[in-house]
Short mmCIF file of C-alpha atoms in Angstrom, two decimals:
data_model
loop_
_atom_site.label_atom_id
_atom_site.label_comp_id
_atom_site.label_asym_id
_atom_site.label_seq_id
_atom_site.Cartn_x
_atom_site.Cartn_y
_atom_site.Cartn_z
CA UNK A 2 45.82 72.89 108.54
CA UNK A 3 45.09 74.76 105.36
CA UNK A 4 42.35 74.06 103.25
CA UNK A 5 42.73 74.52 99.56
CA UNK A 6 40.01 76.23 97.82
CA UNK A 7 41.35 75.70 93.83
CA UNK A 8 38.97 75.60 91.11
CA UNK A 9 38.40 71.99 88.83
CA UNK A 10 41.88 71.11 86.59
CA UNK A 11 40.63 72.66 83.04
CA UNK A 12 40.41 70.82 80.04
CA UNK A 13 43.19 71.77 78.11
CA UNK A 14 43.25 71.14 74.06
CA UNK A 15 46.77 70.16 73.05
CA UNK A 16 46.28 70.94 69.59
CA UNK A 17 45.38 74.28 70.33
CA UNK A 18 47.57 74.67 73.62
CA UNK A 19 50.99 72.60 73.03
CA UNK A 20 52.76 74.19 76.12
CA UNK A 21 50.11 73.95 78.44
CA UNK A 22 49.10 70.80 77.88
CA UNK A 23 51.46 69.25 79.96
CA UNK A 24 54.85 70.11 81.86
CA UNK A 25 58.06 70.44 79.81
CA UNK A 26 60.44 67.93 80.01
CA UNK A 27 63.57 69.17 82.39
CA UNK A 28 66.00 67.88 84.14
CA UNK A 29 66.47 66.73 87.84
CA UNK A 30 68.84 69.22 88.15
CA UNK A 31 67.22 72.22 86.69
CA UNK A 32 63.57 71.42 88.79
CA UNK A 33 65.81 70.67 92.05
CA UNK A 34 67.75 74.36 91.82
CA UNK A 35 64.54 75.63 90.62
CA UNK A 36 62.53 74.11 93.39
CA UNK A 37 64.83 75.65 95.87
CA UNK A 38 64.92 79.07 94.74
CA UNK A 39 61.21 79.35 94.59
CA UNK A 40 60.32 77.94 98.09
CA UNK A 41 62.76 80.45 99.53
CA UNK A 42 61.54 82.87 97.45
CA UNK A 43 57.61 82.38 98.45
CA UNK A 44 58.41 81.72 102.31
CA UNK A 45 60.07 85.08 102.57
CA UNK A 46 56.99 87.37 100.49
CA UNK A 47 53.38 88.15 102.39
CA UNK A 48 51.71 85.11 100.77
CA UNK A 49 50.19 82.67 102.35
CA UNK A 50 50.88 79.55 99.76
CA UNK A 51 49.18 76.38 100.51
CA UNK A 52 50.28 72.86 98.96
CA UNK A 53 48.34 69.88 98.31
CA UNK A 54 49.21 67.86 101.77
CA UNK A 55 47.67 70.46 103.37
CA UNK A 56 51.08 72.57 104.69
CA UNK A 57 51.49 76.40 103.57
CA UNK A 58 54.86 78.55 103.17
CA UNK A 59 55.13 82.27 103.10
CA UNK A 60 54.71 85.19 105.37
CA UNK A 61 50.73 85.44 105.50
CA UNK A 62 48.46 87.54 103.02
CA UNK A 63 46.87 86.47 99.63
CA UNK A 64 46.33 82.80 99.11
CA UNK A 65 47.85 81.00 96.20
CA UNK A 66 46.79 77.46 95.91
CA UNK A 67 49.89 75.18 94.54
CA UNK A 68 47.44 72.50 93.06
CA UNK A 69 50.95 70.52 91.16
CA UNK A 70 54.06 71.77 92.56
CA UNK A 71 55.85 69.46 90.44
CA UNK A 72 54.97 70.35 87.32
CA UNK A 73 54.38 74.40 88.65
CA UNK A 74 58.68 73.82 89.68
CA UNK A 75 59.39 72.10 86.03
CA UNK A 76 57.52 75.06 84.06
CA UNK A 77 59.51 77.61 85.65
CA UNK A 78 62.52 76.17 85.73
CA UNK A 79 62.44 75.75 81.95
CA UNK A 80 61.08 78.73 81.07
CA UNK A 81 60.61 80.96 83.75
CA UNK A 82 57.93 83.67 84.42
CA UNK A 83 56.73 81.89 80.92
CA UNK A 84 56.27 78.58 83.01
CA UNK A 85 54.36 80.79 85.30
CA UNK A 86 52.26 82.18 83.28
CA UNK A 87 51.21 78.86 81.79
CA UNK A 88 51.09 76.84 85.07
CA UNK A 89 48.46 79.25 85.88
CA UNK A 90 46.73 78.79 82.33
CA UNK A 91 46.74 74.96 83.30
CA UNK A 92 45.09 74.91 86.59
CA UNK A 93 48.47 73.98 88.33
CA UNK A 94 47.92 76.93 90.51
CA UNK A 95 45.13 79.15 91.24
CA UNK A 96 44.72 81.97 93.63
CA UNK A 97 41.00 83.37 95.03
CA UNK A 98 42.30 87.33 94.56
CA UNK A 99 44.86 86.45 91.80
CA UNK A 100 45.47 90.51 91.24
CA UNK A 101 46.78 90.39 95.43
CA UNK A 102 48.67 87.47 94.39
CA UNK A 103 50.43 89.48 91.20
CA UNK A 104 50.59 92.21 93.04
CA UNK A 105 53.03 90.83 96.15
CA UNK A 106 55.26 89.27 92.83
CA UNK A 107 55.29 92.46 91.22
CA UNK A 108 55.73 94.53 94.39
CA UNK A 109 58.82 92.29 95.11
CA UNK A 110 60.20 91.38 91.25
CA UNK A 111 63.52 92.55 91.91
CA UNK A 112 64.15 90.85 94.94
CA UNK A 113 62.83 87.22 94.34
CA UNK A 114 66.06 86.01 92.48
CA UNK A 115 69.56 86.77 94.26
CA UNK A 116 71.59 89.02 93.00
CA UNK A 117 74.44 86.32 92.09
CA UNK A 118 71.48 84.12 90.48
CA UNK A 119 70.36 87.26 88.39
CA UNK A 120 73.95 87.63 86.46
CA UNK A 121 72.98 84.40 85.42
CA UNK A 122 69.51 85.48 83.71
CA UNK A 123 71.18 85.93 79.98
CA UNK A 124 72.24 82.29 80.15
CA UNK A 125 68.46 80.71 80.56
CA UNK A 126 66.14 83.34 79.46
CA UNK A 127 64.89 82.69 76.33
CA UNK A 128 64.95 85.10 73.35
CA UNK A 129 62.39 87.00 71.21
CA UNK A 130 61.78 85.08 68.44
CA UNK A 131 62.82 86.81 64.69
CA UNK A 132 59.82 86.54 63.49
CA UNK A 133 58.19 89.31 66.46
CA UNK A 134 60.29 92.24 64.77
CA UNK A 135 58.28 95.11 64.01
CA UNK A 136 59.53 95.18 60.56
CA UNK A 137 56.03 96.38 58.54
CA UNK A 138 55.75 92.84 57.74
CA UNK A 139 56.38 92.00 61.23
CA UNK A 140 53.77 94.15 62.55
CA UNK A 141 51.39 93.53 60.74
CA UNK A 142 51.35 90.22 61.89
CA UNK A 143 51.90 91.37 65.49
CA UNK A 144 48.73 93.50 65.51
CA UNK A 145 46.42 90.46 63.85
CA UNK A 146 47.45 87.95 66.71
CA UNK A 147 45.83 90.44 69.00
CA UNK A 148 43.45 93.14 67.99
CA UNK A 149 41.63 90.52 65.21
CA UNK A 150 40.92 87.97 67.32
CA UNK A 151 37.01 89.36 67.30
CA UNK A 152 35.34 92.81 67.75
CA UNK A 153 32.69 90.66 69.26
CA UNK A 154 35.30 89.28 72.05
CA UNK A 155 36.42 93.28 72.72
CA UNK A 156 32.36 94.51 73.16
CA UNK A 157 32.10 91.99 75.78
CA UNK A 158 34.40 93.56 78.22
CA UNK A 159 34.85 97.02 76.84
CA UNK A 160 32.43 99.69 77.29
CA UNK A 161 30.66 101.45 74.64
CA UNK A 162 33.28 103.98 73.73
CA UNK A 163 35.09 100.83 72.95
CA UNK A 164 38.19 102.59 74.33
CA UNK A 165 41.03 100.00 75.10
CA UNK A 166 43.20 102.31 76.86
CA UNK A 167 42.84 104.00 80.68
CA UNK A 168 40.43 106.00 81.20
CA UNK A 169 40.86 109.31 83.84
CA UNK A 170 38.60 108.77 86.58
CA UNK A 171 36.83 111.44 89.16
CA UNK A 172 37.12 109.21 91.99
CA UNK A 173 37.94 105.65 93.17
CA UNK A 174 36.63 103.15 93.47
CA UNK A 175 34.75 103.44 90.33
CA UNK A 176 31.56 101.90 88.91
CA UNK A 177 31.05 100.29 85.68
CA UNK A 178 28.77 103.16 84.35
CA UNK A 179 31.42 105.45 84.84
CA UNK A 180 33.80 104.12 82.04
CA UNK A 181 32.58 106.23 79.29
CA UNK A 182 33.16 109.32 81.19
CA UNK A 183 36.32 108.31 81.96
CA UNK A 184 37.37 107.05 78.25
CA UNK A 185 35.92 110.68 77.14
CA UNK A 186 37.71 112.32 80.09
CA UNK A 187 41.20 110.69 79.24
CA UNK A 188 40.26 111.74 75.20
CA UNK A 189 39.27 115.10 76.00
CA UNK A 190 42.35 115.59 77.74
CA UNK A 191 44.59 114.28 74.86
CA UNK A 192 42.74 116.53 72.55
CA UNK A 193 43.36 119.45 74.60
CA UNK A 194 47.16 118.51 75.23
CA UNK A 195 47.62 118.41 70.99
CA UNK A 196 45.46 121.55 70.67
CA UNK A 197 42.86 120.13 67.92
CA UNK A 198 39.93 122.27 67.36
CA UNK A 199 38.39 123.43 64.35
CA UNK A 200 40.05 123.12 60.91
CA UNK A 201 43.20 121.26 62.97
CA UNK A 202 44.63 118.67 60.47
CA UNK A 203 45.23 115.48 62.69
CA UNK A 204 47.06 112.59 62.21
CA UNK A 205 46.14 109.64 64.82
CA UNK A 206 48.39 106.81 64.46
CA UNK A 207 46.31 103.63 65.97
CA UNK A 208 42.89 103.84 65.13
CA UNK A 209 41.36 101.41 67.83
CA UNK A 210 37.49 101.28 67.13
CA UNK A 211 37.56 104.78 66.49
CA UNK A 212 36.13 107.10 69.46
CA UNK A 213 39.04 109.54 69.37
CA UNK A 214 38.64 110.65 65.78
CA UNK A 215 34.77 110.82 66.51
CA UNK A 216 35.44 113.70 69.32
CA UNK A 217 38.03 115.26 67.44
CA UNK A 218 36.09 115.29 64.41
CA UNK A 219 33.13 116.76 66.61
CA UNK A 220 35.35 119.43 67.26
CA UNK A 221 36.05 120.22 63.72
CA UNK A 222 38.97 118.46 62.77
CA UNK A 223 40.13 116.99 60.03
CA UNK A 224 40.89 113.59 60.47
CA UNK A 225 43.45 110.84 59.35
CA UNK A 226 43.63 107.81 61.22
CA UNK A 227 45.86 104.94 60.58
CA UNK A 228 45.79 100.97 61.63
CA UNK A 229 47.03 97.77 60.91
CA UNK A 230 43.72 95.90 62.37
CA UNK A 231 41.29 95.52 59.58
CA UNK A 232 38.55 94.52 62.52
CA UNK A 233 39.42 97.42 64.21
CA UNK A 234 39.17 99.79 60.77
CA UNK A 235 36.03 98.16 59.26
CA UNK A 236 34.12 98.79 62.87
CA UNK A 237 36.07 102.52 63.12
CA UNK A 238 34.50 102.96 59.97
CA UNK A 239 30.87 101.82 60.87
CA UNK A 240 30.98 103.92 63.77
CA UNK A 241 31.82 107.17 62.18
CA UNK A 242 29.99 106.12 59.53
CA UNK A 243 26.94 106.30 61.83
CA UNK A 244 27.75 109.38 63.67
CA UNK A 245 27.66 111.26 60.32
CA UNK A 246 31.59 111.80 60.12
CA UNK A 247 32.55 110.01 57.08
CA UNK A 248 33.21 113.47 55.67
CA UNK A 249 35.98 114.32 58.48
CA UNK A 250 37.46 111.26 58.87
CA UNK A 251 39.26 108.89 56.88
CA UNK A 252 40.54 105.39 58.47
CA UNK A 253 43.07 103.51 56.76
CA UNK A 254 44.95 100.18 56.86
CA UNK A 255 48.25 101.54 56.75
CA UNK A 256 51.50 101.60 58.77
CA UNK A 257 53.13 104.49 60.19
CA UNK A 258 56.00 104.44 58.26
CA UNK A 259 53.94 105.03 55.21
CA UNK A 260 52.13 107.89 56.22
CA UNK A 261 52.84 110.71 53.75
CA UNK A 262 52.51 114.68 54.08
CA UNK A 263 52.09 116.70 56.87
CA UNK A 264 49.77 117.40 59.62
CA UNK A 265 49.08 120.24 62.43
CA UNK A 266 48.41 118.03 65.33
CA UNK A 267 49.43 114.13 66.25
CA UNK A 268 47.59 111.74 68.55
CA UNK A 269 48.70 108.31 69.47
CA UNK A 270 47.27 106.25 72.29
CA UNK A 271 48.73 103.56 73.47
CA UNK A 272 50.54 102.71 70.14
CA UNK A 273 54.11 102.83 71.30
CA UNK A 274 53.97 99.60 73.20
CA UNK A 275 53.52 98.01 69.47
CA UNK A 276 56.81 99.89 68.03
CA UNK A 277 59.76 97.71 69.50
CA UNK A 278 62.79 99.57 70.86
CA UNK A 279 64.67 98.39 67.36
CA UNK A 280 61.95 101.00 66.06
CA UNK A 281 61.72 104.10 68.41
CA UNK A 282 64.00 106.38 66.60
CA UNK A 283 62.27 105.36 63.21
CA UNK A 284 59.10 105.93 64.85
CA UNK A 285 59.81 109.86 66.20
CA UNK A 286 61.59 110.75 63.26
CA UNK A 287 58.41 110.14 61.44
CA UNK A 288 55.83 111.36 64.10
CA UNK A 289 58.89 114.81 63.14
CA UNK A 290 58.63 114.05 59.72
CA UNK A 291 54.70 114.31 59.26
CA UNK A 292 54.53 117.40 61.95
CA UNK A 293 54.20 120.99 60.68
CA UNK A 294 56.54 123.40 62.64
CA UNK A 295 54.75 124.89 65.46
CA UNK A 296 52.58 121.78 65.95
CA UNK A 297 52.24 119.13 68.67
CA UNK A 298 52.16 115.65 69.72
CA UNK A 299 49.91 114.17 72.23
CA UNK A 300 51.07 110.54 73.31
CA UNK A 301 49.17 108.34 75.86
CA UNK A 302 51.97 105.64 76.50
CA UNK A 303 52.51 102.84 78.73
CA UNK A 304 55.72 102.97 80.30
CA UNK A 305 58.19 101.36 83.11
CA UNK A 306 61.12 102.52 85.09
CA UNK A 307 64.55 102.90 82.55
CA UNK A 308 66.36 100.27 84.38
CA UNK A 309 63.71 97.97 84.15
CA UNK A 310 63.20 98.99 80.47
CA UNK A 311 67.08 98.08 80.06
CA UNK A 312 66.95 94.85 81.98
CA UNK A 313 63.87 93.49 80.23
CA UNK A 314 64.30 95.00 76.87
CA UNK A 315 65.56 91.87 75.02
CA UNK A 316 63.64 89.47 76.96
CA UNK A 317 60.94 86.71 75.55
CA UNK A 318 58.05 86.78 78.11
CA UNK A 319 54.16 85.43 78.71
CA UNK A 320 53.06 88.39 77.27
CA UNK A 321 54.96 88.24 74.53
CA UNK A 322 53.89 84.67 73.74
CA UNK A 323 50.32 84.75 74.12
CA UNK A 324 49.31 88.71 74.22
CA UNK A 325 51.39 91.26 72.44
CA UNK A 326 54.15 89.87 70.63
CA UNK A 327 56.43 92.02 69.73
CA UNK A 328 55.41 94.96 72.38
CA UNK A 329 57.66 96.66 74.31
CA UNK A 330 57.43 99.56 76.83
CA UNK A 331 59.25 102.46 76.92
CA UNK A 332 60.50 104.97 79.95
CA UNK A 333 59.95 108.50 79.56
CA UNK A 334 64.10 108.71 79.95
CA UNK A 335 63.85 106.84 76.62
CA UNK A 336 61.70 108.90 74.35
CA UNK A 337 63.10 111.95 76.02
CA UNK A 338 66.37 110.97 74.97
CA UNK A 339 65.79 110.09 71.36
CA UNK A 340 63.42 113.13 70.62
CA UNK A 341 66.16 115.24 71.49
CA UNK A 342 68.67 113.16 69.96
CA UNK A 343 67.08 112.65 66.59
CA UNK A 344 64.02 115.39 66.05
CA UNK A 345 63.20 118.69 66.88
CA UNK A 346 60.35 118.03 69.04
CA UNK A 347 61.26 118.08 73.29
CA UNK A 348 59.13 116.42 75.49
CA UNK A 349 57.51 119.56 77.65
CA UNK A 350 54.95 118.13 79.64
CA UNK A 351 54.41 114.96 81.45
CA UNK A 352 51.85 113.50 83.54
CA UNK A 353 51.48 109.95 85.04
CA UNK A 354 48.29 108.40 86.22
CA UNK A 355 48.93 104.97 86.80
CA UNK A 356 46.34 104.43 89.01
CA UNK A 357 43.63 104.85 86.79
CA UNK A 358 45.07 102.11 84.90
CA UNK A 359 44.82 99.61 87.54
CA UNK A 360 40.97 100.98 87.94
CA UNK A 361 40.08 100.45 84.31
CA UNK A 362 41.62 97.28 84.41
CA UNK A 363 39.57 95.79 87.19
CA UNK A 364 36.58 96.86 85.60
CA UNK A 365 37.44 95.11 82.49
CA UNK A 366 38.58 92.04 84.16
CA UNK A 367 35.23 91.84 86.14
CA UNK A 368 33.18 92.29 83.18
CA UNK A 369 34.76 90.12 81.39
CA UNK A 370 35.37 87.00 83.66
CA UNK A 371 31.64 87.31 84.72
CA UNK A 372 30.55 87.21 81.15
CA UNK A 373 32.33 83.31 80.60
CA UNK A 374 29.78 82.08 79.24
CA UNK A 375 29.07 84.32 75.97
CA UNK A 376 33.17 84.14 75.89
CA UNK A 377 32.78 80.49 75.16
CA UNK A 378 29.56 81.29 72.80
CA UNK A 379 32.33 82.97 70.48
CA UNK A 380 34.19 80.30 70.33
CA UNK A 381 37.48 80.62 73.10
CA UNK A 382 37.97 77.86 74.85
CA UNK A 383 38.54 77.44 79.34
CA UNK A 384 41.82 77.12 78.79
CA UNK A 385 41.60 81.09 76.62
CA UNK A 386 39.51 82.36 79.38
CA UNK A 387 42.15 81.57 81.99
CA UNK A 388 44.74 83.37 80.19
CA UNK A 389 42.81 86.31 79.23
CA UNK A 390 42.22 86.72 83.02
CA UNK A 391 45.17 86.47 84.26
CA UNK A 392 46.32 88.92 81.38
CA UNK A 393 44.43 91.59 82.77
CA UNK A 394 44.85 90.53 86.08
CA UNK A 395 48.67 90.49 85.83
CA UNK A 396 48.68 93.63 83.85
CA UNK A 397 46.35 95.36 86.76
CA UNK A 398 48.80 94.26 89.03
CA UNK A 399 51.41 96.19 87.66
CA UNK A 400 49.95 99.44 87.90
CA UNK A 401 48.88 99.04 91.61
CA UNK A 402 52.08 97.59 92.54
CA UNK A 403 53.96 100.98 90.67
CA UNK A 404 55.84 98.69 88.39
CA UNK A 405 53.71 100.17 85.44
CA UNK A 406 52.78 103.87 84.72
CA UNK A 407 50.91 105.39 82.14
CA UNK A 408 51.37 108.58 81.35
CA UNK A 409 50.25 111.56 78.37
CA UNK A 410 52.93 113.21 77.01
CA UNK A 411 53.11 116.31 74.80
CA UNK A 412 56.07 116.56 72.39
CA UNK A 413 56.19 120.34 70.86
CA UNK A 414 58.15 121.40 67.71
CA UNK A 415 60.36 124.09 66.88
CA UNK A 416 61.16 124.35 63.45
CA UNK A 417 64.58 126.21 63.88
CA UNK A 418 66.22 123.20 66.10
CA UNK A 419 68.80 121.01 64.46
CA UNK A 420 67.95 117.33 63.59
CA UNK A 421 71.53 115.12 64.84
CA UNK A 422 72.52 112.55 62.66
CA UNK A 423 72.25 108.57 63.35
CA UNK A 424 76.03 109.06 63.45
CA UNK A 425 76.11 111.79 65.68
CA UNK A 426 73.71 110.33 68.54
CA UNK A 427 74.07 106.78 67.82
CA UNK A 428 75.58 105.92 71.01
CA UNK A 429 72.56 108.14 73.36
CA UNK A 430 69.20 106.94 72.49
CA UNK A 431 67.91 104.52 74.91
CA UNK A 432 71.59 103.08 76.00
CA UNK A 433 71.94 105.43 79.47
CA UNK A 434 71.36 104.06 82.37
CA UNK A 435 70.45 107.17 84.53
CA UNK A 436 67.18 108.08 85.65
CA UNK A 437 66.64 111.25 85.17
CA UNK A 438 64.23 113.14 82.78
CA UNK A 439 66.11 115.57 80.75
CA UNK A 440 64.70 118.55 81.86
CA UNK A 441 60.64 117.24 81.18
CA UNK A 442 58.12 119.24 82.88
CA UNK A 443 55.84 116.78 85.43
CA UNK A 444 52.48 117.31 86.44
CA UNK A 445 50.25 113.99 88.00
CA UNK A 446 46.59 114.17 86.52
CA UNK A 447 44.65 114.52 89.82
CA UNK A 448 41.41 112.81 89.73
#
């Protein structure tokens, strides 16, 4: 017999937490078929998934402890890996290595639903909502949800570069006191890749809390950094402040689309994710726009396989609802596409080091769950602490499984190459469904 090993039902406030307070109302129908498809689908994956009466399904491995299979089956039946996401948040299900648990699911996404069942998806997945439109309005909003909620929340898990990106490790498995090195490493290269050095006027498009411009401007740049997170600029600004580079860097609340004149060198980490498909051609034409002939673009970008990137693009899920709404990854096969389609930059070098993602993120999710109690000292509730968890457990996940890369790119510019027209290329963009990478050059960062 199986013994569960689940941790106490949190206290959930339903004020604060409508959706998780308690199990949506669906019908018989809807929990029956969704019942159904997820035993099947759990009995054939390598989890070992034990129920309440003390019987298990599944093939062996990670343990997932199905505290209320009721309400776990009504969740996702209404709403899907949504209803997942939240049945976890609610204490319906737990798992003791919940990143092996994600893993297995993400390992296996494509093959949990039947094919016949997944020409169905359009019909019950829900849609983004309007209002998550990166319009500037739109992201504005989009960045507050998330990169507001408290520099004080951030400094608990982050390290002291306060660099919420990967990092570029030497080795794995890693130690905490090797973050910095590996937020500088993963900086240094970026720096390199856009060619800043001294006198270089750089543009950085998403400030974060600022290291970046600190080791550019300690190479001599010239600075201009640009973010929609006024707790993000106001500590950016502390920070250089203190360093002595007020004079070399300037950090403003501003969008990208309002960025005026032109620049040598462009640096955006991470950023992308926060544009919205609707927005990647509006998005290179101004990273083209603001770039001097001759100059270069270093992007550190988050990024999934183009047929995944099709599948998913219009979809409405956990992440979007309670982490980054409005984000969206790209494929390289997509900003390939439109830079040649709509600028005269080409993507010439590309490398991937996904694993390095999944290394920073276990560090972060270990410092963070272990420090619960100054979480709660802030003012997030159990019921926060469970979702930020399985946020970076989830997203950790991704990159070991290879669902998720993350990669630097360099964009170059030749000033003689001719700019298409929206009519012209209107019909390219990010609408093929190949998978090749038109012609970019690849090299994997080797730790």
């Amino acid at each position: 017999m199986s013994v569960s090993t689940s941790s106490p039902t949190p206290i959930v406030d339903p004020e604060r937490w409508p959706d998780v307070a308690s199990a949506p109302l669906t019908s018989g129908v809807r929990t029956a078929v969704a019942t159904r498809i997820i035993r099947r689908a759990l009995s054939r994956l390598p989890l070992r998934v034990c129920l309440p009466d003390g019987d298990s399904i599944g093939l062996g491995g990670p343990l997932l402890n199905l505290n209320a299979p009721e309400a776990f089956h009504a969740r996702i039946g209404r709403s899907g890996l949504i209803g997942f996401g939240e049945s976890y948040m609610a204490g319906e299900w737990d798992a003791p290595d919940l990143v092996g648990v994600l893993n297995v699911l993400a390992g296996n996404v494509q093959t949990l639903i039947p094919p016949r069942l997944q020409r169905l998806r359009r019909v019950w997945e829900l849609r983004r909502p309007s209002a998550q439109r990166n319009t500037p309005e739109g992201s504005r909003e989009n960045i507050h949800r998330h990169y507001d909620l408290s520099n004080d929340l951030f400094a608990l898990f982050l390290d002291d570069t306060m660099s919420y990106s990967s990092g570029v490790f030497e080795g794995f498995p890693s130690a905490w006191p090797q973050l910095p090195a590996a937020q500088h490493r993963k900086i240094e290269r970026l720096l390199d890749l856009a060619g800043v050095g001294p006198g270089t006027r750089l543009l950085e498009i998403g400030t974060g809390w600022g290291e970046l411009a600190l080791r550019a401007a300690e190479r001599g740049a010239l600075v201009d950094s640009v973010t929609l997170s006024r707790e993000q600029r106001d500590l950016a600004r502390e920070r250089i402040r203190d360093a002595g580079h007020d004079g070399r860097v300037q950090v403003r609340l501003c969008d990208y689309r309002e960025v005026e004149g032109t620049y040598d060198a462009i640096v955006s980490v991470e950023m992308i994710e926060a544009v919205g498909a609707e927005f990647w051609p509006q998005f290179f034409t101004t990273l083209d726009d603001r770039l001097e002939p001759g100059g270069r673009v270093a992007l550190q970008a988050i990024t999934m396989p183009h047929d995944r990137m099709l599948a998913t693009r219009n979809s409405y899920s956990w992440i979007h609802k309670y982490i980054f709404p409005g984000g969206m990854l790209p494929s390289v096969e997509a900003v390939s596409r439109i830079t040649d389609s709509r600028t005269a930059m080409r993507l010439t070098r590309d490398d991937g080091f996904g694993p390095h993602y999944a290394e920073t993120l276990r560090l972060w999710r270990e410092r963070f769950t272990s420090r619960a109690d100054e979480v709660d000292a802030l003012g997030f509730d159990g019921i926060f602490r469970r979702m930020w968890t399985f946020y970076l457990a989830y997203s950790e996940a991704g990159f070991r499984s290879g669902y998720l890369d993350v990669r630097q790119l360099l964009l170059t510019k030749d000033g003689g190459r001719h700019r298409t027209t929206d009519k012209e290329t209107a019909h390219m963009d990010t609408g093929h469904t190949g998978t090749g990478n038109s012609g970019a050059a690849h090299r994997e960062v080797r730790s």
